Amino acid sequence: SAATWLVEGDIRVVEGRLYKDVSFAAERTFNTFMTTIGSGRTDVYRAPVLERIPALRKVRFDVNLTGRDFKVRNTVETADLDIALRADLQLENTLENLLMTGEVQVVEGGKLTYKGGDFTVRKGAIGWTGQPQNPDISLIAEADVVNACEEVQSGPEGDLDSSTAQDFSTYAVVLTVEGSLRNFTPELTSTPFADEGDIASLLLLGCTRDRLSASSATSPVLGLALRPLLSRVESELDEFIELEEIRVE
């Protein structure tokens, strides 16, 4: 058989930083990378690396890759990230048929902003069990959100009476992501219970929809001031819940 070269050993990432924003789907990014080093055409119509450097086909890997301090501070799609990663991966076989096993963990305490809410990461991981194109992903992040309109009433002139702004309710909102890179859906839940519309309104404006409506009804001036915000809620909820039409009163 043709001679091959074996690359083996341990690679330890001491420190790393990633600040570049990502504005396209992670799967597309990874598949483009795999296409570039494998077979097929790239967006700029350059030959893949393996075609330009055929000797790379003879290289086999048996590498352990670890890292303990890789910082990520960027925007991925609609989420702003400020997190740290820990990696423990094994790379085997050739570039054409690369096998990847192991896990990249998100360090607890990282920050992310999603749908207007500021979340703290409790745990998260990306795991591979063979083929690198479709890893399993999981994430749990939490945010404490105060319903700032709780028990707020209007004063004699139709303005907010701050003396009645008491007994604010705090919602513990949990962002959960489970599935594979090709098939996952972020889910938002809360304690005490709130439906998706109220969670979206809390994250965006700090108020549930019923309190916004009550504030508008008791004060025409306040209602007029809130109308642009309510329009924003309607727009965000339409995307958030994926309904054809939604209206906030």
mmCIF file of C-alpha atoms in Angstrom:
data_model
loop_
_atom_site.group_PDB
_atom_site.id
_atom_site.type_symbol
_atom_site.label_atom_id
_atom_site.label_comp_id
_atom_site.label_asym_id
_atom_site.label_seq_id
_atom_site.Cartn_x
_atom_site.Cartn_y
_atom_site.Cartn_z
ATOM 1 C CA SER A 1 0.000 0.000 0.000
ATOM 2 C CA ALA A 2 1.019 3.628 -0.446
ATOM 3 C CA ALA A 3 3.093 5.098 2.341
ATOM 4 C CA THR A 4 1.291 7.281 4.874
ATOM 5 C CA TRP A 5 2.393 9.690 7.533
ATOM 6 C CA LEU A 6 1.045 9.588 11.061
ATOM 7 C CA VAL A 7 0.594 12.783 13.048
ATOM 8 C CA GLU A 8 0.153 11.950 16.698
ATOM 9 C CA GLY A 9 0.547 13.615 20.046
ATOM 10 C CA ASP A 10 -1.088 16.088 22.374
ATOM 11 C CA ILE A 11 -1.959 19.681 21.533
ATOM 12 C CA ARG A 12 -2.791 21.977 24.442
ATOM 13 C CA VAL A 13 -4.297 25.391 23.772
ATOM 14 C CA VAL A 14 -2.996 27.599 26.560
ATOM 15 C CA GLU A 15 -5.013 30.676 25.641
ATOM 16 C CA GLY A 16 -7.192 31.873 22.797
ATOM 17 C CA ARG A 17 -9.565 34.686 21.857
ATOM 18 C CA LEU A 18 -12.387 34.854 19.320
ATOM 19 C CA TYR A 19 -13.981 38.249 18.667
ATOM 20 C CA LYS A 20 -15.187 37.949 15.072
ATOM 21 C CA ASP A 21 -18.978 38.024 14.708
ATOM 22 C CA VAL A 22 -20.727 35.153 12.965
ATOM 23 C CA SER A 23 -23.733 36.100 10.856
ATOM 24 C CA PHE A 24 -24.534 32.787 9.242
ATOM 25 C CA ALA A 25 -25.636 29.362 10.452
ATOM 26 C CA ALA A 26 -23.031 27.299 12.279
ATOM 27 C CA GLU A 27 -23.786 24.228 10.201
ATOM 28 C CA ARG A 28 -23.175 26.114 6.958
ATOM 29 C CA THR A 29 -19.891 27.395 8.358
ATOM 30 C CA PHE A 30 -18.685 23.945 9.320
ATOM 31 C CA ASN A 31 -19.816 22.296 6.091
ATOM 32 C CA THR A 32 -18.063 24.998 4.071
ATOM 33 C CA PHE A 33 -14.881 24.299 6.022
ATOM 34 C CA MET A 34 -15.191 20.548 5.450
ATOM 35 C CA THR A 35 -15.874 21.122 1.752
ATOM 36 C CA THR A 36 -12.804 23.311 1.500
ATOM 37 C CA ILE A 37 -10.450 20.685 2.932
ATOM 38 C CA GLY A 38 -12.285 17.773 1.355
ATOM 39 C CA SER A 39 -13.862 17.583 -2.075
ATOM 40 C CA GLY A 40 -16.094 19.966 -3.959
ATOM 41 C CA ARG A 41 -16.013 23.611 -4.911
ATOM 42 C CA THR A 42 -15.634 26.630 -2.694
ATOM 43 C CA ASP A 43 -17.473 29.920 -3.010
ATOM 44 C CA VAL A 44 -14.459 31.481 -4.728
ATOM 45 C CA TYR A 45 -14.033 28.512 -7.099
ATOM 46 C CA ARG A 46 -10.645 27.500 -5.762
ATOM 47 C CA ALA A 47 -9.663 23.866 -5.714
ATOM 48 C CA PRO A 48 -9.981 22.249 -2.290
ATOM 49 C CA VAL A 49 -6.842 21.906 -0.221
ATOM 50 C CA LEU A 50 -6.646 18.140 -0.744
ATOM 51 C CA GLU A 51 -6.666 18.621 -4.506
ATOM 52 C CA ARG A 52 -4.062 21.358 -4.414
ATOM 53 C CA ILE A 53 -1.852 19.406 -1.996
ATOM 54 C CA PRO A 54 -2.463 15.692 -2.723
ATOM 55 C CA ALA A 55 0.189 14.664 -0.187
ATOM 56 C CA LEU A 56 -2.240 15.617 2.592
ATOM 57 C CA ARG A 57 -4.328 12.583 1.651
ATOM 58 C CA LYS A 58 -1.557 10.418 3.063
ATOM 59 C CA VAL A 59 -1.622 12.081 6.469
ATOM 60 C CA ARG A 60 -3.399 10.292 9.296
ATOM 61 C CA PHE A 61 -4.131 11.808 12.693
ATOM 62 C CA ASP A 62 -4.112 10.498 16.215
ATOM 63 C CA VAL A 63 -4.204 13.745 18.154
ATOM 64 C CA ASN A 64 -5.565 14.812 21.532
ATOM 65 C CA LEU A 65 -6.601 18.459 21.603
ATOM 66 C CA THR A 66 -7.245 20.182 24.925
ATOM 67 C CA GLY A 67 -7.797 23.775 25.957
ATOM 68 C CA ARG A 68 -8.726 25.453 29.202
ATOM 69 C CA ASP A 69 -8.923 29.187 28.537
ATOM 70 C CA PHE A 70 -10.501 29.999 25.185
ATOM 71 C CA LYS A 71 -12.514 33.212 25.342
ATOM 72 C CA VAL A 72 -15.382 33.940 22.968
ATOM 73 C CA ARG A 73 -16.793 37.470 22.814
ATOM 74 C CA ASN A 74 -18.847 37.941 19.683
ATOM 75 C CA THR A 75 -22.289 37.783 18.122
ATOM 76 C CA VAL A 76 -23.577 34.519 16.673
ATOM 77 C CA GLU A 77 -26.787 35.088 14.756
ATOM 78 C CA THR A 78 -29.053 36.826 17.319
ATOM 79 C CA ALA A 79 -27.082 35.986 20.477
ATOM 80 C CA ASP A 80 -24.285 38.110 21.946
ATOM 81 C CA LEU A 81 -21.718 35.897 23.689
ATOM 82 C CA ASP A 82 -19.146 36.553 26.391
ATOM 83 C CA ILE A 83 -18.120 33.036 27.395
ATOM 84 C CA ALA A 84 -15.142 30.782 28.012
ATOM 85 C CA LEU A 85 -14.636 27.293 26.566
ATOM 86 C CA ARG A 86 -12.818 24.155 27.665
ATOM 87 C CA ALA A 87 -11.998 21.521 25.073
ATOM 88 C CA ASP A 88 -11.088 17.851 25.315
ATOM 89 C CA LEU A 89 -11.149 16.364 21.805
ATOM 90 C CA GLN A 90 -9.614 13.446 19.940
ATOM 91 C CA LEU A 91 -8.954 13.632 16.197
ATOM 92 C CA GLU A 92 -8.397 10.409 14.243
ATOM 93 C CA ASN A 93 -8.173 9.142 10.678
ATOM 94 C CA THR A 94 -7.528 11.269 7.579
ATOM 95 C CA LEU A 95 -8.805 14.733 6.620
ATOM 96 C CA GLU A 96 -11.158 13.130 4.095
ATOM 97 C CA ASN A 97 -12.690 10.858 6.724
ATOM 98 C CA LEU A 98 -11.941 12.693 9.925
ATOM 99 C CA LEU A 99 -13.326 11.216 13.130
ATOM 100 C CA MET A 100 -13.829 13.475 16.123
ATOM 101 C CA THR A 101 -14.791 12.470 19.642
ATOM 102 C CA GLY A 102 -14.932 14.389 22.870
ATOM 103 C CA GLU A 103 -16.503 17.574 24.129
ATOM 104 C CA VAL A 104 -16.183 21.336 24.271
ATOM 105 C CA GLN A 105 -17.675 22.693 27.494
ATOM 106 C CA VAL A 106 -19.002 26.179 28.160
ATOM 107 C CA VAL A 107 -17.642 27.383 31.483
ATOM 108 C CA GLU A 108 -20.312 28.196 34.056
ATOM 109 C CA GLY A 109 -20.828 31.903 34.629
ATOM 110 C CA GLY A 110 -20.475 33.036 31.020
ATOM 111 C CA LYS A 111 -22.824 35.731 29.738
ATOM 112 C CA LEU A 112 -25.089 35.829 26.710
ATOM 113 C CA THR A 113 -27.797 38.170 25.479
ATOM 114 C CA TYR A 114 -30.741 36.594 23.681
ATOM 115 C CA LYS A 115 -34.089 38.133 22.670
ATOM 116 C CA GLY A 116 -33.255 41.207 24.713
ATOM 117 C CA GLY A 117 -32.512 39.304 27.946
ATOM 118 C CA ASP A 118 -29.163 39.025 29.741
ATOM 119 C CA PHE A 119 -28.511 35.386 30.689
ATOM 120 C CA THR A 120 -25.897 33.652 32.815
ATOM 121 C CA VAL A 121 -24.712 30.254 31.564
ATOM 122 C CA ARG A 122 -25.165 27.408 34.038
ATOM 123 C CA LYS A 123 -23.844 24.664 31.790
ATOM 124 C CA GLY A 124 -23.312 23.962 28.125
ATOM 125 C CA ALA A 125 -21.477 21.572 25.848
ATOM 126 C CA ILE A 126 -20.850 20.570 22.235
ATOM 127 C CA GLY A 127 -20.153 16.847 21.901
ATOM 128 C CA TRP A 128 -18.828 14.686 19.069
ATOM 129 C CA THR A 129 -19.095 10.897 18.776
ATOM 130 C CA GLY A 130 -17.599 10.316 15.325
ATOM 131 C CA GLN A 131 -18.550 12.354 12.273
ATOM 132 C CA PRO A 132 -17.707 16.008 12.957
ATOM 133 C CA GLN A 133 -20.465 17.593 10.852
ATOM 134 C CA ASN A 134 -23.382 17.172 13.284
ATOM 135 C CA PRO A 135 -22.374 17.386 16.964
ATOM 136 C CA ASP A 136 -24.824 17.292 19.843
ATOM 137 C CA ILE A 137 -25.338 20.614 21.609
ATOM 138 C CA SER A 138 -26.810 21.518 24.983
ATOM 139 C CA LEU A 139 -27.096 24.745 26.928
ATOM 140 C CA ILE A 140 -28.839 25.970 30.058
ATOM 141 C CA ALA A 141 -28.749 29.678 30.908
ATOM 142 C CA GLU A 142 -30.762 31.697 33.404
ATOM 143 C CA ALA A 143 -31.922 35.275 33.831
ATOM 144 C CA ASP A 144 -33.840 36.924 36.672
ATOM 145 C CA VAL A 145 -36.282 39.414 35.157
ATOM 146 C CA VAL A 146 -38.370 41.822 37.224
ATOM 147 C CA ASN A 147 -41.881 42.539 36.011
ATOM 148 C CA ALA A 148 -41.357 46.294 36.356
ATOM 149 C CA CYS A 149 -44.998 47.122 35.633
ATOM 150 C CA GLU A 150 -46.278 45.020 38.530
ATOM 151 C CA GLU A 151 -48.856 46.915 40.568
ATOM 152 C CA VAL A 152 -47.982 50.227 38.888
ATOM 153 C CA GLN A 153 -50.925 52.646 38.727
ATOM 154 C CA SER A 154 -51.386 56.096 37.249
ATOM 155 C CA GLY A 155 -51.453 59.255 39.336
ATOM 156 C CA PRO A 156 -54.023 62.052 39.235
ATOM 157 C CA GLU A 157 -52.512 63.582 36.103
ATOM 158 C CA GLY A 158 -52.335 60.298 34.239
ATOM 159 C CA ASP A 159 -48.662 59.849 35.008
ATOM 160 C CA LEU A 160 -47.054 56.877 36.691
ATOM 161 C CA ASP A 161 -47.298 57.064 40.474
ATOM 162 C CA SER A 162 -43.974 55.697 41.695
ATOM 163 C CA SER A 163 -45.353 55.336 45.216
ATOM 164 C CA THR A 164 -47.582 52.497 44.011
ATOM 165 C CA ALA A 165 -44.777 50.699 42.142
ATOM 166 C CA GLN A 166 -44.430 47.953 44.737
ATOM 167 C CA ASP A 167 -44.385 44.177 45.041
ATOM 168 C CA PHE A 168 -42.470 43.646 41.818
ATOM 169 C CA SER A 169 -42.592 40.027 40.690
ATOM 170 C CA THR A 170 -39.306 38.426 39.667
ATOM 171 C CA TYR A 171 -39.391 35.782 36.953
ATOM 172 C CA ALA A 172 -36.618 33.194 36.755
ATOM 173 C CA VAL A 173 -36.325 32.716 32.981
ATOM 174 C CA VAL A 174 -34.453 29.655 31.722
ATOM 175 C CA LEU A 175 -33.067 29.321 28.206
ATOM 176 C CA THR A 176 -32.630 25.676 27.187
ATOM 177 C CA VAL A 177 -31.035 24.373 23.998
ATOM 178 C CA GLU A 178 -30.986 20.630 23.260
ATOM 179 C CA GLY A 179 -30.453 18.645 20.085
ATOM 180 C CA SER A 180 -27.981 18.379 17.264
ATOM 181 C CA LEU A 181 -26.420 21.134 15.207
ATOM 182 C CA ARG A 182 -28.801 20.277 12.366
ATOM 183 C CA ASN A 183 -31.893 20.091 14.551
ATOM 184 C CA PHE A 184 -32.263 22.223 17.667
ATOM 185 C CA THR A 185 -34.687 24.842 18.931
ATOM 186 C CA PRO A 186 -34.052 27.271 21.795
ATOM 187 C CA GLU A 187 -36.784 27.100 24.448
ATOM 188 C CA LEU A 188 -37.648 29.730 27.050
ATOM 189 C CA THR A 189 -39.520 28.872 30.255
ATOM 190 C CA SER A 190 -40.049 30.734 33.512
ATOM 191 C CA THR A 191 -40.888 30.418 37.187
ATOM 192 C CA PRO A 192 -43.527 31.555 37.996
ATOM 193 C CA PHE A 193 -45.084 30.336 34.768
ATOM 194 C CA ALA A 194 -45.422 32.738 31.860
ATOM 195 C CA ASP A 195 -46.310 31.879 28.284
ATOM 196 C CA GLU A 196 -43.972 32.594 25.380
ATOM 197 C CA GLY A 197 -45.577 35.959 24.686
ATOM 198 C CA ASP A 198 -45.159 37.202 28.248
ATOM 199 C CA ILE A 199 -41.563 35.932 28.427
ATOM 200 C CA ALA A 200 -40.726 37.790 25.230
ATOM 201 C CA SER A 201 -42.392 40.940 26.586
ATOM 202 C CA LEU A 202 -40.521 40.624 29.895
ATOM 203 C CA LEU A 203 -37.161 40.234 28.155
ATOM 204 C CA LEU A 204 -37.778 43.154 25.813
ATOM 205 C CA LEU A 205 -39.561 45.650 28.056
ATOM 206 C CA GLY A 206 -39.495 44.289 31.599
ATOM 207 C CA CYS A 207 -43.300 43.993 31.693
ATOM 208 C CA THR A 208 -45.840 41.290 30.998
ATOM 209 C CA ARG A 209 -48.447 42.032 28.356
ATOM 210 C CA ASP A 210 -51.348 42.330 30.790
ATOM 211 C CA ARG A 211 -49.499 44.952 32.838
ATOM 212 C CA LEU A 212 -48.637 46.915 29.712
ATOM 213 C CA SER A 213 -52.292 46.843 28.708
ATOM 214 C CA ALA A 214 -53.434 47.878 32.190
ATOM 215 C CA SER A 215 -50.986 50.784 32.244
ATOM 216 C CA SER A 216 -52.193 51.941 28.826
ATOM 217 C CA ALA A 217 -55.849 51.680 29.808
ATOM 218 C CA THR A 218 -55.493 53.707 33.040
ATOM 219 C CA SER A 219 -53.463 56.460 31.386
ATOM 220 C CA PRO A 220 -54.094 57.617 27.793
ATOM 221 C CA VAL A 221 -50.877 59.643 27.915
ATOM 222 C CA LEU A 222 -48.931 56.612 29.039
ATOM 223 C CA GLY A 223 -50.673 54.474 26.434
ATOM 224 C CA LEU A 224 -49.578 56.853 23.697
ATOM 225 C CA ALA A 225 -46.013 56.742 24.991
ATOM 226 C CA LEU A 226 -46.086 52.955 25.154
ATOM 227 C CA ARG A 227 -47.469 52.468 21.642
ATOM 228 C CA PRO A 228 -44.039 52.363 19.919
ATOM 229 C CA LEU A 229 -42.853 49.849 22.493
ATOM 230 C CA LEU A 230 -45.942 47.714 22.030
ATOM 231 C CA SER A 231 -45.408 47.775 18.281
ATOM 232 C CA ARG A 232 -41.886 46.502 18.881
ATOM 233 C CA VAL A 233 -43.253 43.735 21.082
ATOM 234 C CA GLU A 234 -45.693 42.723 18.356
ATOM 235 C CA SER A 235 -42.856 42.529 15.837
ATOM 236 C CA GLU A 236 -40.575 40.576 18.161
ATOM 237 C CA LEU A 237 -43.340 38.198 19.227
ATOM 238 C CA ASP A 238 -44.175 37.488 15.608
ATOM 239 C CA GLU A 239 -40.615 36.231 15.103
ATOM 240 C CA PHE A 240 -40.361 34.682 18.564
ATOM 241 C CA ILE A 241 -43.516 32.538 18.386
ATOM 242 C CA GLU A 242 -43.590 32.242 14.564
ATOM 243 C CA LEU A 243 -47.237 33.191 14.172
ATOM 244 C CA GLU A 244 -48.655 34.704 11.018
ATOM 245 C CA GLU A 245 -50.240 37.602 12.901
ATOM 246 C CA ILE A 246 -50.079 38.881 16.464
ATOM 247 C CA ARG A 247 -51.467 41.945 18.168
ATOM 248 C CA VAL A 248 -50.722 43.409 21.586
ATOM 249 C CA GLU A 249 -53.475 45.476 23.230
#
